[in-house]
CSV table of C-alpha atoms in Angstrom, one decimal:
chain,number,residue,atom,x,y,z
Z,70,UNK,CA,18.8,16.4,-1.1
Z,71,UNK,CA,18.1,16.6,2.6
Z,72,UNK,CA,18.9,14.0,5.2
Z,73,UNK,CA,16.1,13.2,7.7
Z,74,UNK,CA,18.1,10.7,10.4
Z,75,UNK,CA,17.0,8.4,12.8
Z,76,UNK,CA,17.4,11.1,15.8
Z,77,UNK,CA,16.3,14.1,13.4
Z,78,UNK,CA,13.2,12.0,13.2
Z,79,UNK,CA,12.9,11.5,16.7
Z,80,UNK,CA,13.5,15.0,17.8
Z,81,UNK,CA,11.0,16.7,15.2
Z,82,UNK,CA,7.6,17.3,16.8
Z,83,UNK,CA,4.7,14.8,17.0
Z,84,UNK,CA,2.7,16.1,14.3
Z,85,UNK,CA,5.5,16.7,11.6
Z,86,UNK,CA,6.8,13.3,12.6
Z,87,UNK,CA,3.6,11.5,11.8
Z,88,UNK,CA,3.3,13.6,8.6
Z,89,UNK,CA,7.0,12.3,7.5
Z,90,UNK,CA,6.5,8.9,8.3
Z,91,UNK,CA,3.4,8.2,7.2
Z,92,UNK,CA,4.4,9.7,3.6
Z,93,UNK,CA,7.6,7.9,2.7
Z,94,UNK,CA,6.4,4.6,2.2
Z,95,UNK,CA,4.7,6.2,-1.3
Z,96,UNK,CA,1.4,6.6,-2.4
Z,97,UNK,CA,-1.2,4.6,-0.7
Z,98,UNK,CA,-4.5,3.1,-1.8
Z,99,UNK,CA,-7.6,5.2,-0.5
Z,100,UNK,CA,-10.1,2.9,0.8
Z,101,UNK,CA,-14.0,3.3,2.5
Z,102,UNK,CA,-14.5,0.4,5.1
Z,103,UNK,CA,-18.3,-0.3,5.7
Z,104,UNK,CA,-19.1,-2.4,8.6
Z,105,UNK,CA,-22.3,-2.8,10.4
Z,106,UNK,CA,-22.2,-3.2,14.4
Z,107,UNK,CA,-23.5,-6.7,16.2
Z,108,UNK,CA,-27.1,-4.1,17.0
Z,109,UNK,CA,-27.6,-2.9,13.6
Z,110,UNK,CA,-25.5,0.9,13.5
Z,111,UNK,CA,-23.3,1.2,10.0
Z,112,UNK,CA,-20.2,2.6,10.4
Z,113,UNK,CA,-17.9,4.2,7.1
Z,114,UNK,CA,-14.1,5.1,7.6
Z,115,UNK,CA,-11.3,5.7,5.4
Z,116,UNK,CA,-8.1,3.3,5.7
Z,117,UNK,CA,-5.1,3.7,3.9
Z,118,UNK,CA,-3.7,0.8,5.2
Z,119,UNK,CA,-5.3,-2.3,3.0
Z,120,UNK,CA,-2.7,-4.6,0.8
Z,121,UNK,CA,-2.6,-7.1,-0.7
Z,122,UNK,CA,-1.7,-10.0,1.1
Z,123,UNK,CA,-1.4,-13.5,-1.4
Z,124,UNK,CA,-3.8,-14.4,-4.4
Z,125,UNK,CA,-4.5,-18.4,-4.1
Z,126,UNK,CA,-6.2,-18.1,-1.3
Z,127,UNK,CA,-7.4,-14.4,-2.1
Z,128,UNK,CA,-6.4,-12.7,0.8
Z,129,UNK,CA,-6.0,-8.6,1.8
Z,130,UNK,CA,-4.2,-7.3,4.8
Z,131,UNK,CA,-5.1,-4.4,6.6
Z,132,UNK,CA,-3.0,-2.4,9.6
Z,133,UNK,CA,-5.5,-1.5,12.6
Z,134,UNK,CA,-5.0,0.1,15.8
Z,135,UNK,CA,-6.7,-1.7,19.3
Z,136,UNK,CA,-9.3,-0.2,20.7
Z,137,UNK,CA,-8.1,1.6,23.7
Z,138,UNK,CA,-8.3,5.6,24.5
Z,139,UNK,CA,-10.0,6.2,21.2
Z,140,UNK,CA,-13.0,4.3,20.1
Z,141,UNK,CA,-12.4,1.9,16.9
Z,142,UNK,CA,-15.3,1.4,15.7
Z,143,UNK,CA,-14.5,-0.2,12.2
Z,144,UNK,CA,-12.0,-3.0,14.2
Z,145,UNK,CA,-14.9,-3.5,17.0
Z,146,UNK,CA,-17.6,-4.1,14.3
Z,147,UNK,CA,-15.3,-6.4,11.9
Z,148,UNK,CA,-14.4,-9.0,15.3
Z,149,UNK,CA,-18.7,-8.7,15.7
Z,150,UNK,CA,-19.8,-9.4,12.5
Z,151,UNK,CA,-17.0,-11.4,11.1
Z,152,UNK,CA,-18.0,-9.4,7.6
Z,153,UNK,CA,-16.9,-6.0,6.1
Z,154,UNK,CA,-16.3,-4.3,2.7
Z,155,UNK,CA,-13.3,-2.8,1.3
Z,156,UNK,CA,-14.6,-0.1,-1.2
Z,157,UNK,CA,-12.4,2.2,-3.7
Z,158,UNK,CA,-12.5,6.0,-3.2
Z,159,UNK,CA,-13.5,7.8,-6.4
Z,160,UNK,CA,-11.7,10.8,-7.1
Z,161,UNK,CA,-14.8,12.7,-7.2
Z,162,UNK,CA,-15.7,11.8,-3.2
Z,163,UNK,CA,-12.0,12.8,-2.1
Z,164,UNK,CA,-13.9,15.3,0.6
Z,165,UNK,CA,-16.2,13.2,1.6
Z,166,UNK,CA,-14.1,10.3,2.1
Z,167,UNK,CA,-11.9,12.3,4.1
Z,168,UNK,CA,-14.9,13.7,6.4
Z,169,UNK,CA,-15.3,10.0,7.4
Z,170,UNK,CA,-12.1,10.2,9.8
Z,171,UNK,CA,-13.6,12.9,12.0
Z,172,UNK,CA,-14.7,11.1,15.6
Z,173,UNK,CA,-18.5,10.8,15.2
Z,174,UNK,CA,-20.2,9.6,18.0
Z,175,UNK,CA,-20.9,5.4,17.0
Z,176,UNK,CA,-24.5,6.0,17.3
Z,177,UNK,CA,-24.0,8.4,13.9
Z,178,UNK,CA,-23.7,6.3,10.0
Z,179,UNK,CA,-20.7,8.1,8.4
Z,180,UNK,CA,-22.8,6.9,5.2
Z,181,UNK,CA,-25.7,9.5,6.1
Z,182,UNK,CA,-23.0,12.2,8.0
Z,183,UNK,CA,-20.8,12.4,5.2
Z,184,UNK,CA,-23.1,11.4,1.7
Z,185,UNK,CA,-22.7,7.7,1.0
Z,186,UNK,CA,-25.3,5.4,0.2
Z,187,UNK,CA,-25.1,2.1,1.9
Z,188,UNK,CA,-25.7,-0.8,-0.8
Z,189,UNK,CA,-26.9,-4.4,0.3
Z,190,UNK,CA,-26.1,-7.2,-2.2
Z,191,UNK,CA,-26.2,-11.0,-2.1
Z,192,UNK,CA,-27.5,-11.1,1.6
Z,193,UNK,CA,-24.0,-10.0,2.6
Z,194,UNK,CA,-23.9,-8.7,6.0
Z,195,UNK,CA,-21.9,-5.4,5.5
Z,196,UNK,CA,-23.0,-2.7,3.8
Z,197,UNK,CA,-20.8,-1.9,-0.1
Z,198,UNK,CA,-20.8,2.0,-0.8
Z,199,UNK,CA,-22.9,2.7,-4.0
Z,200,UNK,CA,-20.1,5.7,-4.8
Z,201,UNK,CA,-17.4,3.7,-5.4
Z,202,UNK,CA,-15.8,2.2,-8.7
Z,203,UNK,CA,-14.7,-0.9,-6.8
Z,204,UNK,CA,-16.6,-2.9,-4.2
Z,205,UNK,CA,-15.3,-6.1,-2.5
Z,206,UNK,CA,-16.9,-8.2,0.3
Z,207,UNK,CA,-14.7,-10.1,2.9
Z,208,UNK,CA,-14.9,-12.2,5.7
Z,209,UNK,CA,-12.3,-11.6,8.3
Z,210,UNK,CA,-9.9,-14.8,8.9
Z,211,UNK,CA,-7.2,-14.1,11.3
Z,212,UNK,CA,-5.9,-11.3,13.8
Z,213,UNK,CA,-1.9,-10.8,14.1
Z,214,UNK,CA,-0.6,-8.4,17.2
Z,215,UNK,CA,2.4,-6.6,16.2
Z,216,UNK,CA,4.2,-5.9,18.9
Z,217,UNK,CA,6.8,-3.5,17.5
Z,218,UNK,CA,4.1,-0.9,18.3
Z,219,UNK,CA,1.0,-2.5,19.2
Z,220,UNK,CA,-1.0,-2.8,16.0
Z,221,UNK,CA,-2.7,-5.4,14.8
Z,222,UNK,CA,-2.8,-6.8,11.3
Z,223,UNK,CA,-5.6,-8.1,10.5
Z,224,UNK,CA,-6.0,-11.4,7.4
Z,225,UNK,CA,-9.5,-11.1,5.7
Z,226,UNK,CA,-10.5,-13.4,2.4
Z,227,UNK,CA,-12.3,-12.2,-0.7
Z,228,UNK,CA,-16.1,-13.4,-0.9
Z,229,UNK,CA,-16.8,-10.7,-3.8
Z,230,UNK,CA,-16.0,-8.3,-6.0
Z,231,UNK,CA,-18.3,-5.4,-7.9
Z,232,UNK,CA,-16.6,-3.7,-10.9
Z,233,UNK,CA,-17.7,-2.0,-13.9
Z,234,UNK,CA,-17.0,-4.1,-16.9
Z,235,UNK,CA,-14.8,-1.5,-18.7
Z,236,UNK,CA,-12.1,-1.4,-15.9
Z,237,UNK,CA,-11.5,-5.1,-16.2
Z,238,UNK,CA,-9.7,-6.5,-19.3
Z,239,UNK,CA,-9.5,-10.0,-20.8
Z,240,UNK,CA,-6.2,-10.7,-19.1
Z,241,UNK,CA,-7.5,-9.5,-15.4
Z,242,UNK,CA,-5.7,-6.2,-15.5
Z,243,UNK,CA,-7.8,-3.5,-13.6
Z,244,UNK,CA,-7.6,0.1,-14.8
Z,245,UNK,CA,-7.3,2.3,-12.0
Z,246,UNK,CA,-7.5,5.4,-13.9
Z,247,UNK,CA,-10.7,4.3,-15.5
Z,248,UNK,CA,-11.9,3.0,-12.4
Z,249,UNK,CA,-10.8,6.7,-11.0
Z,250,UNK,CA,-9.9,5.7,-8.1
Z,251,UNK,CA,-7.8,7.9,-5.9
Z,252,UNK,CA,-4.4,7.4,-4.0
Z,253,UNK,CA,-3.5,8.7,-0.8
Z,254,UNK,CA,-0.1,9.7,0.6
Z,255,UNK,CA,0.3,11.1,4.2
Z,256,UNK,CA,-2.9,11.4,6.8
Z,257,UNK,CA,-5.0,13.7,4.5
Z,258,UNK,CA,-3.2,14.1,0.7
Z,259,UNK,CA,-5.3,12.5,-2.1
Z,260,UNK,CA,-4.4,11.8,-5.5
Z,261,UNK,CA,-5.6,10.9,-9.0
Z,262,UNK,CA,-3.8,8.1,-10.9
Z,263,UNK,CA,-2.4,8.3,-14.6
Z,264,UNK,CA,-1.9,5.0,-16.3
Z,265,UNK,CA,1.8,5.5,-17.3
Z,266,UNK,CA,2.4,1.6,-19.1
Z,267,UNK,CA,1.8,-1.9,-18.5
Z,268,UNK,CA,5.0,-4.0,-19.4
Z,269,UNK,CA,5.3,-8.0,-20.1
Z,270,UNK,CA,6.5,-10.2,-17.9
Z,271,UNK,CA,10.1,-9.0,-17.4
Z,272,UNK,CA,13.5,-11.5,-18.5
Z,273,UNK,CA,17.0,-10.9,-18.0
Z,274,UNK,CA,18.2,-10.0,-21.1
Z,275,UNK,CA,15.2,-8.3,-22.9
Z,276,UNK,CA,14.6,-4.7,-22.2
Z,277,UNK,CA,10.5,-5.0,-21.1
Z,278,UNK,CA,8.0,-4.4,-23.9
Z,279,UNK,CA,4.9,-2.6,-23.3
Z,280,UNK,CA,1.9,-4.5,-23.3
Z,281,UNK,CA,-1.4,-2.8,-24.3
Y,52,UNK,CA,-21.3,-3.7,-12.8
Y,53,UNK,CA,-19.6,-7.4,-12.9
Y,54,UNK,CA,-20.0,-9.7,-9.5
Y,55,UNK,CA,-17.0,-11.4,-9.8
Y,56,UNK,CA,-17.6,-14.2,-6.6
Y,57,UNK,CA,-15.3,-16.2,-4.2
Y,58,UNK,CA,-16.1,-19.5,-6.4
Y,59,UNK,CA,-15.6,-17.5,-9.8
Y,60,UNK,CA,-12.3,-16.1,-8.7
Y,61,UNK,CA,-11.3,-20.0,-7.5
Y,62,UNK,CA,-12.2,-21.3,-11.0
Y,63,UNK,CA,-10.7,-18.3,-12.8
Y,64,UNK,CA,-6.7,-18.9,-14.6
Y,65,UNK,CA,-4.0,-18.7,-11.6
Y,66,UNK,CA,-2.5,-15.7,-14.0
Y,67,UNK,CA,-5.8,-14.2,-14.2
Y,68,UNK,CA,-6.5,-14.6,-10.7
Y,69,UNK,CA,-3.3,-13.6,-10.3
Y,70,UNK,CA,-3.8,-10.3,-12.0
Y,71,UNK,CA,-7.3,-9.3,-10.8
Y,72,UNK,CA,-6.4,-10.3,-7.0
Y,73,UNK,CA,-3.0,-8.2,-7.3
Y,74,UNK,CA,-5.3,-5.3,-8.0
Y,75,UNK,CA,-7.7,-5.0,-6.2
Y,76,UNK,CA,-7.0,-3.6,-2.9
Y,77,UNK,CA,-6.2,-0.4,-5.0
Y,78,UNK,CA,-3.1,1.6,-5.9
Y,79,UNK,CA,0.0,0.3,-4.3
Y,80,UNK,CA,3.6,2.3,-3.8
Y,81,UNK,CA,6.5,1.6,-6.6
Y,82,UNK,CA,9.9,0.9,-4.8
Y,83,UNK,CA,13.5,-0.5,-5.6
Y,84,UNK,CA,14.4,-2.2,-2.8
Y,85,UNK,CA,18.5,-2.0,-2.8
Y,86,UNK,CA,20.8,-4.7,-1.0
Y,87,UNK,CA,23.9,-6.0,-0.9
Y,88,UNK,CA,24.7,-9.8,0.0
Y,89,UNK,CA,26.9,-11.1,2.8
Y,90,UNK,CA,29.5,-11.9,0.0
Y,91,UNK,CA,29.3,-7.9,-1.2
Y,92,UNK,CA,26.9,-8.5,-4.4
Y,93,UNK,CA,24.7,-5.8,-5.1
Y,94,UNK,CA,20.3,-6.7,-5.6
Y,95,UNK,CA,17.9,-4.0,-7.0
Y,96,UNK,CA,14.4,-5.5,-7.1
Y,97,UNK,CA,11.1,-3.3,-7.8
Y,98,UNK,CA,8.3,-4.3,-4.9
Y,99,UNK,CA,4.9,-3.3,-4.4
Y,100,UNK,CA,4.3,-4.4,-1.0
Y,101,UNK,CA,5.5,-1.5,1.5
Y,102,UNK,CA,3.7,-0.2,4.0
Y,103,UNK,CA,3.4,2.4,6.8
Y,104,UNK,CA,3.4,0.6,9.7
Y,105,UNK,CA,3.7,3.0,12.1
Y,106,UNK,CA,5.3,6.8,13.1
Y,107,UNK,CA,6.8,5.9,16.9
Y,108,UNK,CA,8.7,4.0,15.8
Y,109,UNK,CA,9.4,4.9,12.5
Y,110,UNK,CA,8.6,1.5,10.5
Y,111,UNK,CA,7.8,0.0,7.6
Y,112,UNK,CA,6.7,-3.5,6.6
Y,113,UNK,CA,6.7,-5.2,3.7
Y,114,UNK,CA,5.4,-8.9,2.4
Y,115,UNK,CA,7.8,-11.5,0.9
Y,116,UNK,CA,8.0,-15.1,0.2
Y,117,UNK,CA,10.1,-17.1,1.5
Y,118,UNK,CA,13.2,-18.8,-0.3
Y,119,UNK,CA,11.5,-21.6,-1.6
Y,120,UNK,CA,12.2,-23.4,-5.6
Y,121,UNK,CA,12.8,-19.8,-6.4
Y,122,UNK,CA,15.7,-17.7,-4.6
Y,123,UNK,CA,15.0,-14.9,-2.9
Y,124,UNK,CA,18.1,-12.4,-3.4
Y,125,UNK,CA,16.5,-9.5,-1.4
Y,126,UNK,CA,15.1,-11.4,1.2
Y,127,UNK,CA,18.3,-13.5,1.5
Y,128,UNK,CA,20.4,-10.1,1.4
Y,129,UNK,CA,18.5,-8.6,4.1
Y,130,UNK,CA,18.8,-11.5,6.8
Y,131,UNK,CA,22.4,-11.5,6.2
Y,132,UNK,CA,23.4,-8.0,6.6
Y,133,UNK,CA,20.3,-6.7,8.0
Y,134,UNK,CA,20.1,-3.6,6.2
Y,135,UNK,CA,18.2,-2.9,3.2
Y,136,UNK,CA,17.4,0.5,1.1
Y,137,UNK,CA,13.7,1.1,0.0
Y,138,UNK,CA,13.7,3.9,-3.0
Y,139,UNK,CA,10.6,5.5,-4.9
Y,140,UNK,CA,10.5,4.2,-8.2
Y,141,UNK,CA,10.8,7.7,-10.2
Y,142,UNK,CA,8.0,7.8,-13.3
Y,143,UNK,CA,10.8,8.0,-15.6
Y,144,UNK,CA,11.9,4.9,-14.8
Y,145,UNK,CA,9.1,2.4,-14.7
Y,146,UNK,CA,10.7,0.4,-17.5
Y,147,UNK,CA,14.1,0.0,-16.0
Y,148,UNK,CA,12.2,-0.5,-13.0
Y,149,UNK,CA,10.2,-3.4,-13.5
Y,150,UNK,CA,13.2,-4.9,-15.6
Y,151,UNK,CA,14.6,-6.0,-12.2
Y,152,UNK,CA,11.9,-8.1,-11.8
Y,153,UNK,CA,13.4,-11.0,-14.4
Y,154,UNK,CA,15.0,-13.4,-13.0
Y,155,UNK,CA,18.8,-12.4,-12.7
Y,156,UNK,CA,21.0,-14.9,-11.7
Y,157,UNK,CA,22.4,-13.9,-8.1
Y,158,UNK,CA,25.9,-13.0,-9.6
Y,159,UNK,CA,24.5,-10.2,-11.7
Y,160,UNK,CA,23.9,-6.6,-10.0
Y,161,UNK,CA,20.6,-5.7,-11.1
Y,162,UNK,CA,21.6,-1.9,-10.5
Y,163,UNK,CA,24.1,-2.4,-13.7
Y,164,UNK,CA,21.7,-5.0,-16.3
Y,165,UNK,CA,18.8,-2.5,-15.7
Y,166,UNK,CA,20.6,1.0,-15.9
Y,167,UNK,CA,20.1,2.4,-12.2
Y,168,UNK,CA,23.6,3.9,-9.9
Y,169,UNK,CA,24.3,2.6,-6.5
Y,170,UNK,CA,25.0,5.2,-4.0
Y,171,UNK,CA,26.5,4.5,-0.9
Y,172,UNK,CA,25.9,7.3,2.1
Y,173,UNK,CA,26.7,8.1,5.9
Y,174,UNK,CA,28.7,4.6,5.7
Y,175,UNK,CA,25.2,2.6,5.3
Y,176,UNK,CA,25.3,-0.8,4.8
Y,177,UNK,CA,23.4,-1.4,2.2
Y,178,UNK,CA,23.2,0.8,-1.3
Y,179,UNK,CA,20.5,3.4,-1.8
Y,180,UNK,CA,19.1,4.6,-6.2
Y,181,UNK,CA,20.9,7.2,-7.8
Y,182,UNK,CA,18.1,8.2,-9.9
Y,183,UNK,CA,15.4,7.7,-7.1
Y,184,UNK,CA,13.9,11.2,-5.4
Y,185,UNK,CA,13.1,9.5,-1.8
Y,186,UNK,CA,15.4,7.1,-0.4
Y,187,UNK,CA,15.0,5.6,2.9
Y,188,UNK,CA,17.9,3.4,4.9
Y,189,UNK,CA,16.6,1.1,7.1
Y,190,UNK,CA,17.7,-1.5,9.8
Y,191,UNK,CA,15.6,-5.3,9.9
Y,192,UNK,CA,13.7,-5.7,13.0
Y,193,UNK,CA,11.9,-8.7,12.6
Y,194,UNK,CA,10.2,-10.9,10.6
Y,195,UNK,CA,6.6,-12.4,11.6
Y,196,UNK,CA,5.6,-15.8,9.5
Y,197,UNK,CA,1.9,-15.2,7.9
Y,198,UNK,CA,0.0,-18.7,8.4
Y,199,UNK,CA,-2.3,-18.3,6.1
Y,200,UNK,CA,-0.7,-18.6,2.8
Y,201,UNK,CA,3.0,-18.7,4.0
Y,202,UNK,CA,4.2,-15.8,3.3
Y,203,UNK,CA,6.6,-13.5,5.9
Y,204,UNK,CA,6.2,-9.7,7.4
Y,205,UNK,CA,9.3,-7.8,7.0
Y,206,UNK,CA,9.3,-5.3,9.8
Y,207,UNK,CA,12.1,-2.7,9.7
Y,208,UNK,CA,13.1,0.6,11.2
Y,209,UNK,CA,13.6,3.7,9.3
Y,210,UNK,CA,17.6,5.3,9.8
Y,211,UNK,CA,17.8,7.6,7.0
Y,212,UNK,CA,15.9,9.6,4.8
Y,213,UNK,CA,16.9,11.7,1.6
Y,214,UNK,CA,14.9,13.6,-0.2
Y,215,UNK,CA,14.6,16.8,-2.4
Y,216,UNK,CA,14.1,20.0,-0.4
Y,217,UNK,CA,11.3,21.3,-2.5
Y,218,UNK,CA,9.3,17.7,-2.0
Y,219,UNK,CA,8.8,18.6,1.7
Y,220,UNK,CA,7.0,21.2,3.3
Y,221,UNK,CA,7.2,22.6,6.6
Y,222,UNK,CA,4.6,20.9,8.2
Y,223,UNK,CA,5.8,17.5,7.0
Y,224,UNK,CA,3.7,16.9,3.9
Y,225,UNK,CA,5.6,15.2,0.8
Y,226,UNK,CA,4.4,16.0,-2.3
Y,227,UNK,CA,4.5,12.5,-4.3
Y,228,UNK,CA,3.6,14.3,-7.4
Y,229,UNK,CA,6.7,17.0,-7.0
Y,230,UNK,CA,8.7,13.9,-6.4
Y,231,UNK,CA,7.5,12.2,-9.2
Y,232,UNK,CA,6.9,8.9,-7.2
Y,233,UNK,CA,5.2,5.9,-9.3
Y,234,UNK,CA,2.2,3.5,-8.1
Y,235,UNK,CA,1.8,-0.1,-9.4
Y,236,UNK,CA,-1.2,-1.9,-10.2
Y,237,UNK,CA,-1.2,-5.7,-10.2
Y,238,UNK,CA,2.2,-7.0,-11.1
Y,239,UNK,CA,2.8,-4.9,-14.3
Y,240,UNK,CA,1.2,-1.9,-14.9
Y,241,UNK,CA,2.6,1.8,-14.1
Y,242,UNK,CA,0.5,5.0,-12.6
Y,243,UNK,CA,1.4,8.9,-12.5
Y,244,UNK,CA,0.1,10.4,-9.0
Y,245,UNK,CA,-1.4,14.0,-9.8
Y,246,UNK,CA,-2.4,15.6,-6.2
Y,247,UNK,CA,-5.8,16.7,-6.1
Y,248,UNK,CA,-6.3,18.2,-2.4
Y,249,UNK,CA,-4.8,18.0,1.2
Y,250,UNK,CA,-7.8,18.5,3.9
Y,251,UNK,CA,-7.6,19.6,7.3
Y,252,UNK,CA,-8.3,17.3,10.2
Y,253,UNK,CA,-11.7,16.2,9.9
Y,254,UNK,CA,-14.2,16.9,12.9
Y,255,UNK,CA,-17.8,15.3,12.5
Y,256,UNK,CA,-19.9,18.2,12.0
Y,257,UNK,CA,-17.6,19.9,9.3
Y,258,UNK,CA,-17.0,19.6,5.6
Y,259,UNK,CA,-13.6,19.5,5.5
Y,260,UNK,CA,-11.9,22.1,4.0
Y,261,UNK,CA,-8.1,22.3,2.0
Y,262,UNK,CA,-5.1,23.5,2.7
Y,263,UNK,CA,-2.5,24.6,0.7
């Protein structure tokens, strides 16, 4: 094995360094955010940072840099509208998704730019992304400044959730590989997911069954 | 599609809202998180709630709860010595894996009742996975309280890394899929990560195009 330390880390250049560190945590759900600005411009940009957060209340986190140097569009138009969407990448809109992290100009939809179709339901104010498996609307609660390194994290609820019927069994499980929803590890690495096993609820002296 | 809403989620079984909130924000990363009390007890517990936090620094953060009506060995374990291990769950061994989530009384070592070897490197506090192929040393930072449902951000610095040459190329990139690196959906259920693409940086009037 090698051994990356603290000061190997430090000394490596920018680029590899970002590369490194933004790979080790393990994969990484890929994720289209849709917004819509306070004057009417959608806006589409892949996040790798949503997780989940707490289930009673439904809450998701998601790691955002302030505005500063470079435009953030996403962040701006989530503190404006108070409403975005969270929206599964399918694995067969890997390129496209991707193509969403280039700077467009914030008069430019990344929905037209890059070939996603910006769906309306239920009067919500942010625009879902017809592509994907996996659709949820939230309303942004709470920011948190991190000042380790500046980042904000930012505490949104669950309003709704769009799924195809066959991902979703009686017990709640969701079926990412039937969803096909794609992983990401790094700043530009996508993956596919294999279902591997679901196990029962795990005790101390029983070697976990699999569940089906 | 199913339109699963805020008020149908609310009314829904806590383990089925349970299950369907746990998996909805999308793959999340498989990790052993190794510790070793105050009183020199070793913990192994499988998480699914670290993330990249940010690349300078090198950190990570991860959600627990607190120590409430049930004990919290890792988080307990990392206060007092305030080092901790996080360790990619290898897809061989999701079962012994999510076997360390029973509850283990805190005299037992989770590394011995579910099969896994503590390694102990570089005089590191805290014991890294034998069988794991990316293992990351890190040092606690801080901890930030989360309001909204009571939960706490564990925000920690990265010290060491270890992992196989042939997972890491020269420009950074780790290949999840060479490392054999599990996801999680929800609180039981396994995935396989098979790589599809790495793109380029993405610049708005391009289609982005791989790389090896």
């Amino acid at each position: 094995m090698i051994h990356i330390s603290k000061e190997t880390l430090a000394a490596a250049g920018k680029i590899k360094r970002l590369n490194i560190v933004n790979s080790i945590s393990g994969i990484k759900p890929a994720n289209l955010i849709g917004t819509i600005s306070g004057k009417g411009q959608t806006n589409l940009a892949v996040f790798s940072s949503v997780f989940h957060l707490g289930s009673n209340p439904a809450l998701l986190g998601m790691i955002v840099r302030p505005s500063g140097e470079v435009p953030r569009h996403t962040y701006e138009n989530i503190l404006e509208t108070g409403y975005f969407t969270i929206n599964h990448v399918p694995v067969s809109h890997v390129r496209e998704a991707h193509h969403t992290s280039a700077k467009f100009d914030r008069s430019v939809s990344e929905f037209d730019a890059c070939g996603f179709t910006p769906v309306w339901k239920e009067e919500f104010a942010a625009p879902y992304v017809g592509e994907s498996p996996l659709q949820i609307g939230l309303r942004f609660e709470e920011e948190i400044p991190i000042r380790a390194n500046g980042t904000i994290l930012i505490i949104s609820g669950i309003e709704h959730i769009y799924l195809p019927e066959d991902v979703l069994n009686e017990n709640g499980y969701i079926n990412l590989e039937v969803a096909g929803s794609a992983g990401i590890s790094g700043l530009n690495t996508y993956y596919q997911l294999e279902k591997l096993a679901s196990f029962a609820y795990a005790r101390p002296g029983e070697t976990p069954l699999e569940e089906l």
